[in-house]
Amino acid sequence: MKIMKLTLAALLTASLVGCASTPTTENVKDVTISQPACCNAYSEFSWVPMSGNSIDFAVDEHSQIGDFPEGKSYFAGFVLPENIERLRIDLKSWMRTSGVFAPKVLLLSPTFQVVESYELTDFAFKPSSLFQFNSYHKRFEMSQTATPYMVVYSPLEYREGQIEVPHPERIRAEELGLARPMVTDPVIQHQKFGSLELDLKPVALRSYRATAAPKSAVAPTTTTAAPVVATTVAAASIAAPSAPKMLPESEAFYNSQIKAAVESNDMQKALTLMEEAKRAGSSTAEATFLELIKK
């Protein structure tokens, strides 16, 4: 019996050592960007007007790639609409189980110079609510005269990082003044892609002059239409020569064909022949047709 116990203990120890020595595979996140950058300067970026109350957008494989001082990054570019002088923005980057886009924001001047930048450390962690995920959150303002352009991207240093977020049960216990529960705070990996949202609140509006007006608004149609038509008609009447007089042989041919059509009761054909003969210069086709239908 003692030998059996020792044997079982040895087998158990060997199995534990074997499990401990078995290599584990971990998912290595890919935060590198091998595709070429779309542009060499901020002025070459494409911009989305910030209209409406909010904009949900994603930075994904279809987004633009910019070459920033820290290296390449997928990004989104936005511009103030012309009717807004100052705009308050709440930028949120949602934290999902698949990861989060760790943002950096550049505010650019009308000449595309960097005026203001917000690092990841400037963003606050915003806990989840009933209808929203955890998020990175930052509130700031843009102005038409100083900072009409905004770029949201994520440097490689950010993409390689992660964030440990408080467990919902721990937050609940702290709010209720209860003892801290034995839970592990989840870790969210920073990624090169992510889902974000802009909440927009105009602070000051501005009026502006349209840079280009439609042609119809410049040239009134009521005053020019009549002369144009009159000129066209006059030109047509002058340019179109009168049809030459039809030869007697042709007159006789058309009249015979009109007569045959009327006698066969094919009035549509007779009318067509009469009109064709008149256009060709006949002076007797109409009289022939009228004379025949009187009989």
CSV table of C-alpha atoms in Angstrom, one decimal:
chain,number,residue,atom,x,y,z
A,1,MET,CA,0.0,0.0,0.0
A,2,LYS,CA,2.8,2.3,0.9
A,3,ILE,CA,4.6,1.6,-2.4
A,4,MET,CA,1.3,2.4,-4.3
A,5,LYS,CA,1.0,5.7,-2.6
A,6,LEU,CA,4.6,6.6,-3.4
A,7,THR,CA,4.0,5.6,-7.0
A,8,LEU,CA,0.9,7.8,-7.3
A,9,ALA,CA,2.7,10.7,-5.8
A,10,ALA,CA,5.6,10.4,-8.2
A,11,LEU,CA,3.2,10.2,-11.2
A,12,LEU,CA,1.3,13.3,-9.9
A,13,THR,CA,4.6,15.2,-9.4
A,14,ALA,CA,5.7,14.3,-12.9
A,15,SER,CA,2.5,15.4,-14.5
A,16,LEU,CA,2.6,18.7,-12.7
A,17,VAL,CA,6.2,19.3,-13.8
A,18,GLY,CA,5.3,18.3,-17.3
A,19,CYS,CA,2.4,20.8,-17.4
A,20,ALA,CA,4.5,23.5,-16.0
A,21,SER,CA,7.2,22.9,-18.6
A,22,THR,CA,4.8,22.8,-21.5
A,23,PRO,CA,5.3,26.0,-23.6
A,24,THR,CA,2.3,28.3,-23.8
A,25,THR,CA,1.3,30.2,-26.9
A,26,GLU,CA,0.2,33.8,-26.6
A,27,ASN,CA,-1.5,35.9,-29.2
A,28,VAL,CA,1.0,38.6,-30.3
A,29,LYS,CA,-0.8,41.7,-31.4
A,30,ASP,CA,0.2,43.2,-34.7
A,31,VAL,CA,0.6,47.0,-34.4
A,32,THR,CA,3.0,47.5,-37.3
A,33,ILE,CA,2.0,49.2,-40.5
A,34,SER,CA,3.7,48.0,-43.7
A,35,GLN,CA,1.5,49.9,-46.2
A,36,PRO,CA,2.9,53.2,-47.7
A,37,ALA,CA,1.7,56.5,-46.4
A,38,CYS,CA,-0.9,58.3,-48.5
A,39,CYS,CA,0.6,61.8,-48.1
A,40,ASN,CA,3.8,63.7,-47.3
A,41,ALA,CA,2.2,66.8,-45.8
A,42,TYR,CA,-0.9,67.6,-43.7
A,43,SER,CA,-2.2,69.7,-46.6
A,44,GLU,CA,-2.5,66.6,-48.7
A,45,PHE,CA,-4.8,64.8,-46.2
A,46,SER,CA,-8.5,64.3,-46.9
A,47,TRP,CA,-10.9,66.0,-44.4
A,48,VAL,CA,-14.4,65.2,-43.1
A,49,PRO,CA,-16.6,68.2,-42.2
A,50,MET,CA,-17.7,68.1,-38.6
A,51,SER,CA,-21.4,68.6,-39.1
A,52,GLY,CA,-24.3,67.4,-36.9
A,53,ASN,CA,-24.4,66.6,-33.2
A,54,SER,CA,-22.1,63.6,-33.3
A,55,ILE,CA,-19.9,61.5,-35.6
A,56,ASP,CA,-19.2,57.8,-35.1
A,57,PHE,CA,-16.2,56.7,-37.0
A,58,ALA,CA,-13.7,53.8,-37.2
A,59,VAL,CA,-10.0,53.8,-37.8
A,60,ASP,CA,-9.5,50.6,-39.8
A,61,GLU,CA,-7.7,49.2,-42.8
A,62,HIS,CA,-9.6,51.5,-45.1
A,63,SER,CA,-8.4,54.6,-43.3
A,64,GLN,CA,-5.7,56.9,-44.5
A,65,ILE,CA,-2.1,56.3,-43.5
A,66,GLY,CA,0.0,59.3,-42.5
A,67,ASP,CA,3.7,59.7,-42.0
A,68,PHE,CA,3.9,61.5,-38.6
A,69,PRO,CA,7.0,62.5,-36.6
A,70,GLU,CA,6.7,59.3,-34.6
A,71,GLY,CA,6.2,57.1,-37.7
A,72,LYS,CA,3.3,55.9,-39.8
A,73,SER,CA,-0.2,55.6,-38.4
A,74,TYR,CA,-3.7,55.1,-39.6
A,75,PHE,CA,-5.6,58.3,-38.9
A,76,ALA,CA,-8.9,60.3,-39.4
A,77,GLY,CA,-8.9,63.9,-40.4
A,78,PHE,CA,-11.7,66.5,-39.7
A,79,VAL,CA,-12.4,70.1,-40.6
A,80,LEU,CA,-14.7,72.7,-39.2
A,81,PRO,CA,-17.7,73.6,-41.4
A,82,GLU,CA,-17.7,77.2,-42.7
A,83,ASN,CA,-20.7,78.3,-40.7
A,84,ILE,CA,-19.1,77.4,-37.3
A,85,GLU,CA,-16.6,79.8,-35.7
A,86,ARG,CA,-15.9,77.8,-32.5
A,87,LEU,CA,-16.8,74.2,-31.8
A,88,ARG,CA,-16.5,72.1,-28.6
A,89,ILE,CA,-15.6,68.5,-29.1
A,90,ASP,CA,-15.8,65.5,-26.9
A,91,LEU,CA,-13.6,62.8,-28.3
A,92,LYS,CA,-14.2,59.2,-27.1
A,93,SER,CA,-12.2,56.1,-28.0
A,94,TRP,CA,-14.2,53.0,-27.0
A,95,MET,CA,-12.5,50.2,-25.1
A,96,ARG,CA,-13.7,46.8,-26.4
A,97,THR,CA,-12.5,43.3,-25.6
A,98,SER,CA,-10.7,43.3,-28.9
A,99,GLY,CA,-8.7,46.4,-27.9
A,100,VAL,CA,-8.8,50.2,-28.0
A,101,PHE,CA,-7.3,52.9,-30.3
A,102,ALA,CA,-5.0,55.0,-28.1
A,103,PRO,CA,-5.5,58.5,-29.6
A,104,LYS,CA,-3.2,61.4,-30.1
A,105,VAL,CA,-4.8,64.6,-31.5
A,106,LEU,CA,-3.2,67.4,-33.6
A,107,LEU,CA,-5.0,70.7,-34.1
A,108,LEU,CA,-3.8,72.5,-37.3
A,109,SER,CA,-3.9,76.1,-38.4
A,110,PRO,CA,-5.5,77.2,-41.7
A,111,THR,CA,-2.0,76.8,-43.2
A,112,PHE,CA,-1.7,73.2,-41.8
A,113,GLN,CA,0.8,74.0,-39.0
A,114,VAL,CA,0.5,72.2,-35.7
A,115,VAL,CA,-0.9,74.6,-33.1
A,116,GLU,CA,-2.0,72.3,-30.4
A,117,SER,CA,-1.5,68.6,-29.6
A,118,TYR,CA,-3.1,66.3,-27.0
A,119,GLU,CA,-1.1,63.3,-25.8
A,120,LEU,CA,-2.7,60.1,-24.5
A,121,THR,CA,-1.8,61.3,-21.0
A,122,ASP,CA,-4.2,64.2,-21.6
A,123,PHE,CA,-7.1,61.8,-22.0
A,124,ALA,CA,-9.1,60.7,-19.0
A,125,PHE,CA,-10.4,57.2,-18.4
A,126,LYS,CA,-14.2,57.2,-18.5
A,127,PRO,CA,-15.9,54.2,-16.9
A,128,SER,CA,-18.6,52.3,-18.7
A,129,SER,CA,-22.3,53.1,-18.2
A,130,LEU,CA,-25.5,51.3,-19.0
A,131,PHE,CA,-25.3,52.1,-22.7
A,132,GLN,CA,-21.6,52.9,-23.2
A,133,PHE,CA,-18.2,51.1,-23.0
A,134,ASN,CA,-15.2,52.3,-21.1
A,135,SER,CA,-13.4,54.9,-23.1
A,136,TYR,CA,-10.5,57.4,-23.4
A,137,HIS,CA,-12.1,60.8,-23.2
A,138,LYS,CA,-10.9,64.3,-24.0
A,139,ARG,CA,-12.8,67.6,-24.3
A,140,PHE,CA,-11.4,70.5,-26.2
A,141,GLU,CA,-12.3,73.4,-28.6
A,142,MET,CA,-11.5,74.3,-32.1
A,143,SER,CA,-11.8,77.7,-33.9
A,144,GLN,CA,-12.1,78.7,-37.5
A,145,THR,CA,-9.4,81.3,-37.3
A,146,ALA,CA,-6.8,79.3,-35.3
A,147,THR,CA,-7.4,75.6,-35.5
A,148,PRO,CA,-9.9,74.5,-38.2
A,149,TYR,CA,-8.3,71.1,-38.8
A,150,MET,CA,-8.0,68.1,-36.5
A,151,VAL,CA,-6.0,64.8,-37.0
A,152,VAL,CA,-6.6,61.7,-34.8
A,153,TYR,CA,-3.9,59.1,-34.9
A,154,SER,CA,-2.0,56.6,-32.7
A,155,PRO,CA,1.8,56.6,-32.6
A,156,LEU,CA,3.6,53.2,-32.4
A,157,GLU,CA,4.6,53.8,-28.8
A,158,TYR,CA,0.9,54.0,-27.9
A,159,ARG,CA,-0.1,51.0,-30.0
A,160,GLU,CA,2.4,48.8,-28.1
A,161,GLY,CA,0.9,49.7,-24.8
A,162,GLN,CA,-2.2,48.6,-22.8
A,163,ILE,CA,-4.5,49.9,-20.1
A,164,GLU,CA,-5.8,48.1,-17.0
A,165,VAL,CA,-9.3,49.1,-16.3
A,166,PRO,CA,-11.1,48.7,-13.0
A,167,HIS,CA,-13.5,45.8,-12.8
A,168,PRO,CA,-17.2,46.8,-12.7
A,169,GLU,CA,-17.7,45.0,-9.4
A,170,ARG,CA,-14.8,47.0,-7.8
A,171,ILE,CA,-16.3,50.3,-9.0
A,172,ARG,CA,-19.7,49.3,-7.7
A,173,ALA,CA,-18.2,48.3,-4.3
A,174,GLU,CA,-16.4,51.7,-4.1
A,175,GLU,CA,-19.5,53.6,-4.9
A,176,LEU,CA,-21.5,51.7,-2.2
A,177,GLY,CA,-18.8,51.9,0.4
A,178,LEU,CA,-18.4,48.1,0.5
A,179,ALA,CA,-15.3,46.0,0.9
A,180,ARG,CA,-13.2,45.6,-2.2
A,181,PRO,CA,-14.2,42.3,-3.9
A,182,MET,CA,-11.6,39.7,-4.9
A,183,VAL,CA,-11.7,40.3,-8.7
A,184,THR,CA,-9.0,40.9,-11.3
A,185,ASP,CA,-9.0,44.1,-13.3
A,186,PRO,CA,-9.2,43.4,-17.0
A,187,VAL,CA,-6.4,44.6,-19.3
A,188,ILE,CA,-7.3,46.2,-22.7
A,189,GLN,CA,-4.6,46.1,-25.4
A,190,HIS,CA,-3.9,49.2,-27.5
A,191,GLN,CA,-4.4,48.5,-31.2
A,192,LYS,CA,-3.8,50.2,-34.5
A,193,PHE,CA,-7.6,50.1,-35.2
A,194,GLY,CA,-10.6,51.1,-33.2
A,195,SER,CA,-14.0,52.7,-32.8
A,196,LEU,CA,-14.3,56.4,-31.8
A,197,GLU,CA,-17.0,59.0,-31.5
A,198,LEU,CA,-17.1,62.8,-31.7
A,199,ASP,CA,-19.8,64.7,-29.7
A,200,LEU,CA,-20.1,68.2,-31.2
A,201,LYS,CA,-21.4,71.4,-29.6
A,202,PRO,CA,-21.2,74.7,-31.6
A,203,VAL,CA,-20.0,77.5,-29.3
A,204,ALA,CA,-20.2,80.4,-31.8
A,205,LEU,CA,-21.5,80.5,-35.4
A,206,ARG,CA,-20.3,82.6,-38.2
A,207,SER,CA,-21.7,84.0,-41.5
A,208,TYR,CA,-19.7,83.5,-44.7
A,209,ARG,CA,-19.9,84.5,-48.3
A,210,ALA,CA,-20.4,81.8,-50.9
A,211,THR,CA,-17.3,81.5,-53.0
A,212,ALA,CA,-19.1,80.3,-56.1
A,213,ALA,CA,-22.6,80.9,-57.3
A,214,PRO,CA,-24.6,78.7,-59.7
A,215,LYS,CA,-24.6,80.0,-63.3
A,216,SER,CA,-28.4,80.1,-63.3
A,217,ALA,CA,-28.3,82.6,-60.4
A,218,VAL,CA,-25.9,84.9,-62.3
A,219,ALA,CA,-27.8,85.1,-65.6
A,220,PRO,CA,-31.5,85.6,-65.3
A,221,THR,CA,-33.4,83.3,-67.7
A,222,THR,CA,-36.5,85.4,-68.0
A,223,THR,CA,-34.9,88.3,-69.8
A,224,THR,CA,-32.6,86.3,-72.1
A,225,ALA,CA,-34.8,83.4,-73.1
A,226,ALA,CA,-37.0,85.4,-75.4
A,227,PRO,CA,-34.2,87.1,-77.4
A,228,VAL,CA,-32.4,83.8,-77.7
A,229,VAL,CA,-35.5,82.1,-79.1
A,230,ALA,CA,-36.2,84.9,-81.4
A,231,THR,CA,-32.7,85.0,-82.7
A,232,THR,CA,-32.7,81.3,-83.2
A,233,VAL,CA,-36.0,81.4,-85.1
A,234,ALA,CA,-34.9,84.3,-87.2
A,235,ALA,CA,-31.6,82.6,-88.0
A,236,ALA,CA,-33.4,79.4,-89.0
A,237,SER,CA,-35.9,81.2,-91.2
A,238,ILE,CA,-33.0,83.0,-93.0
A,239,ALA,CA,-30.8,80.0,-93.2
A,240,ALA,CA,-33.5,77.5,-94.3
A,241,PRO,CA,-34.0,77.9,-98.1
A,242,SER,CA,-37.5,77.3,-99.6
A,243,ALA,CA,-38.0,73.8,-101.0
A,244,PRO,CA,-37.5,73.6,-104.8
A,245,LYS,CA,-40.6,73.1,-107.0
A,246,MET,CA,-41.3,69.5,-107.6
A,247,LEU,CA,-41.0,68.0,-111.1
A,248,PRO,CA,-44.2,67.1,-112.9
A,249,GLU,CA,-43.2,63.4,-113.0
A,250,SER,CA,-42.8,63.4,-109.2
A,251,GLU,CA,-46.1,65.3,-108.7
A,252,ALA,CA,-47.9,62.7,-110.8
A,253,PHE,CA,-46.2,59.8,-108.8
A,254,TYR,CA,-47.2,61.2,-105.4
A,255,ASN,CA,-50.8,62.0,-106.5
A,256,SER,CA,-51.2,58.4,-107.8
A,257,GLN,CA,-49.9,57.0,-104.6
A,258,ILE,CA,-52.2,59.2,-102.5
A,259,LYS,CA,-55.1,58.2,-104.6
A,260,ALA,CA,-54.3,54.5,-104.2
A,261,ALA,CA,-54.1,54.8,-100.4
A,262,VAL,CA,-57.4,56.6,-100.2
A,263,GLU,CA,-59.1,54.1,-102.4
A,264,SER,CA,-57.8,51.3,-100.2
A,265,ASN,CA,-59.1,53.2,-97.2
A,266,ASP,CA,-55.6,53.6,-95.7
A,267,MET,CA,-56.0,57.2,-94.7
A,268,GLN,CA,-52.8,57.2,-92.5
A,269,LYS,CA,-50.7,56.3,-95.5
A,270,ALA,CA,-52.4,58.9,-97.6
A,271,LEU,CA,-51.7,61.6,-95.0
A,272,THR,CA,-48.1,60.5,-94.7
A,273,LEU,CA,-47.6,60.7,-98.5
A,274,MET,CA,-49.3,64.1,-98.7
A,275,GLU,CA,-47.0,65.5,-96.0
A,276,GLU,CA,-43.9,64.0,-97.6
A,277,ALA,CA,-44.9,65.4,-101.0
A,278,LYS,CA,-45.4,68.9,-99.5
A,279,ARG,CA,-42.0,68.8,-97.9
A,280,ALA,CA,-40.5,67.8,-101.2
A,281,GLY,CA,-42.1,70.9,-102.9
A,282,SER,CA,-45.4,69.5,-104.3
A,283,SER,CA,-48.0,72.1,-105.0
A,284,THR,CA,-50.9,69.6,-105.8
A,285,ALA,CA,-50.6,66.8,-103.2
A,286,GLU,CA,-52.8,68.5,-100.6
A,287,ALA,CA,-55.4,69.5,-103.2
A,288,THR,CA,-55.4,66.0,-104.5
A,289,PHE,CA,-55.9,64.5,-101.1
A,290,LEU,CA,-58.8,66.9,-100.2
A,291,GLU,CA,-60.5,66.3,-103.5
A,292,LEU,CA,-60.3,62.5,-103.0
A,293,ILE,CA,-61.8,62.5,-99.5
A,294,LYS,CA,-64.7,64.6,-100.6
A,295,LYS,CA,-65.9,61.9,-103.0
